[in-house]
Amino acid sequence: MVLDSFDKKILQLLQRDNKISQRELAEQVNLSPSAVNRRIAALEADGYIKGNIAIIDNKKLGKPITLIVEVRIKNKHTVAMDHHKSIFLSTPAIQQVYLVTGDFDFLLIMTVADMSEYEQLSERLLFNDENIHGFKTMVTLQNIKQSFDINIE
Amino acid sequence: MVLDSFDKKILQLLQRDNKISQRELAEQVNLSPSAVNRRIAALEADGYIKGNIAIIDNKKLGKPITLIVEVRIKNKHTVAMDHHKSIFLSTPAIQQVYLVTGDFDFLLIMTVADMSEYEQLSERLLFNDENIHGFKTMVTLQNIKQSFDINIE
DNA sequence: AGTGAAAGGTATTGGGG
DNA sequence: CCCCAATACCTTTCACT
């Protein structure tokens, strides 16, 4: 499947607002609603659209603090790394996990209610893990931009 | 406005999948569809729901590389910082911008097609800015988890 | 592949408790 | 603030170009 300019325009609009009706979408891309409907179905079937979500205000939901954690690992063999990944994946406070090259191995972005929640989490996830060589935590003062928008040409 | 357990359950479900119908939502929280409808409208009006978006596959859209950039700023006065923020905000390749405490000032997460795109961007955004003291770039090997899910108790 | 119309399903609104 | 019912709107399908 290769995307034409209609598909790209549709994706561009949906990644900004997926509540837009197919009828309005059709107007904006100059197609009929049924054509838009079929294209969206195809884009979802082929995995171009990975999910449809509501973005919730973390401050209003009692999780005002965003933390960035750089984690260094001792033994980087596959089994060990998979172990760390699955723990990070299953921890609800952790929103994002990146495996990176450079001075550290994992970058975590997490959201907590207060620093005591973070202390408990870091104790359980980081201090008490033999294979974690060290970690550095930074508190964010401001979440200036938070999106997964892709620049679709 | 204070959230009760119905609102929290609704938000919890919508942040996982906002395409779920209000009818199904109503079943899962044990309310009528109209009650769910009114609650969602109120949650949006009060800013608990900040947006509704489709998540697009960055690899399939020709942006397979995610980069993490730590930026250090020389002069951190308000005017200068606002300048940096607005530039980062208006750069489509930059998905996320955090203002942080610690060894550096901004953390950027960006998505590009290839390293030459990054070189062009870093030249324009980082090298050619007198007020940027330095920056460190890390390439992600794997985006293990990417969400904005909040742990709603 | 696209269109347009028909059918089916959801969202939304208003009356009543 | 809830439910139920009616209406309006949207999505989805189908026949045809």
mmCIF file of N, CA and C (backbone and C1' of nucleotides) in Angstrom, chain B residues 32 34-35 38-39, chain D residues 1-5:
data_model
loop_
_atom_site.group_PDB
_atom_site.id
_atom_site.type_symbol
_atom_site.label_atom_id
_atom_site.label_comp_id
_atom_site.label_asym_id
_atom_site.label_seq_id
_atom_site.Cartn_x
_atom_site.Cartn_y
_atom_site.Cartn_z
ATOM 1 N N SER B 32 -26.431 5.601 31.748
ATOM 2 C CA SER B 32 -27.094 5.661 30.453
ATOM 3 C C SER B 32 -26.217 6.431 29.466
ATOM 4 N N SER B 34 -26.875 8.905 27.648
ATOM 5 C CA SER B 34 -27.005 10.364 27.744
ATOM 6 C C SER B 34 -26.222 10.926 28.924
ATOM 7 N N ALA B 35 -26.176 10.184 30.005
ATOM 8 C CA ALA B 35 -25.367 10.630 31.146
ATOM 9 C C ALA B 35 -23.892 10.687 30.756
ATOM 10 N N ARG B 38 -23.233 13.752 28.568
ATOM 11 C CA ARG B 38 -23.135 14.999 29.313
ATOM 12 C C ARG B 38 -21.841 15.092 30.093
ATOM 13 N N ARG B 39 -21.401 13.977 30.649
ATOM 14 C CA ARG B 39 -20.153 13.989 31.403
ATOM 15 C C ARG B 39 -18.959 14.259 30.492
ATOM 16 P P DC D 1 -24.573 17.910 39.210
ATOM 17 O "O5'" DC D 1 -25.205 16.560 38.692
ATOM 18 C "C5'" DC D 1 -25.092 15.429 39.532
ATOM 19 C "C4'" DC D 1 -26.123 14.459 39.110
ATOM 20 C "C3'" DC D 1 -25.924 13.925 37.679
ATOM 21 O "O3'" DC D 1 -25.724 12.524 37.730
ATOM 22 C "C1'" DC D 1 -28.198 14.445 38.108
ATOM 23 P P DC D 2 -25.355 11.698 36.497
ATOM 24 O "O5'" DC D 2 -26.612 10.730 36.251
ATOM 25 C "C5'" DC D 2 -27.040 9.852 37.286
ATOM 26 C "C4'" DC D 2 -28.484 9.491 37.060
ATOM 27 C "C3'" DC D 2 -28.782 8.880 35.711
ATOM 28 O "O3'" DC D 2 -28.674 7.471 35.774
ATOM 29 C "C1'" DC D 2 -30.458 10.485 36.350
ATOM 30 P P DC D 3 -28.543 6.651 34.457
ATOM 31 O "O5'" DC D 3 -30.049 6.486 33.940
ATOM 32 C "C5'" DC D 3 -31.036 5.914 34.793
ATOM 33 C "C4'" DC D 3 -32.393 6.118 34.139
ATOM 34 C "C3'" DC D 3 -32.498 5.503 32.746
ATOM 35 O "O3'" DC D 3 -33.560 4.557 32.714
ATOM 36 C "C1'" DC D 3 -33.240 7.787 32.738
ATOM 37 P P DC D 4 -33.635 3.522 31.505
ATOM 38 O "O5'" DC D 4 -34.723 4.181 30.549
ATOM 39 C "C5'" DC D 4 -35.939 4.682 31.102
ATOM 40 C "C4'" DC D 4 -36.657 5.527 30.057
ATOM 41 C "C3'" DC D 4 -36.659 4.932 28.648
ATOM 42 O "O3'" DC D 4 -37.992 4.951 28.161
ATOM 43 C "C1'" DC D 4 -35.911 7.189 28.596
ATOM 44 P P DA D 5 -38.341 4.185 26.798
ATOM 45 O "O5'" DA D 5 -38.595 5.396 25.796
ATOM 46 C "C5'" DA D 5 -39.365 6.522 26.239
ATOM 47 C "C4'" DA D 5 -39.326 7.615 25.190
ATOM 48 C "C3'" DA D 5 -39.346 7.108 23.745
ATOM 49 O "O3'" DA D 5 -40.065 8.050 22.967
ATOM 50 C "C1'" DA D 5 -37.405 8.378 24.077
#
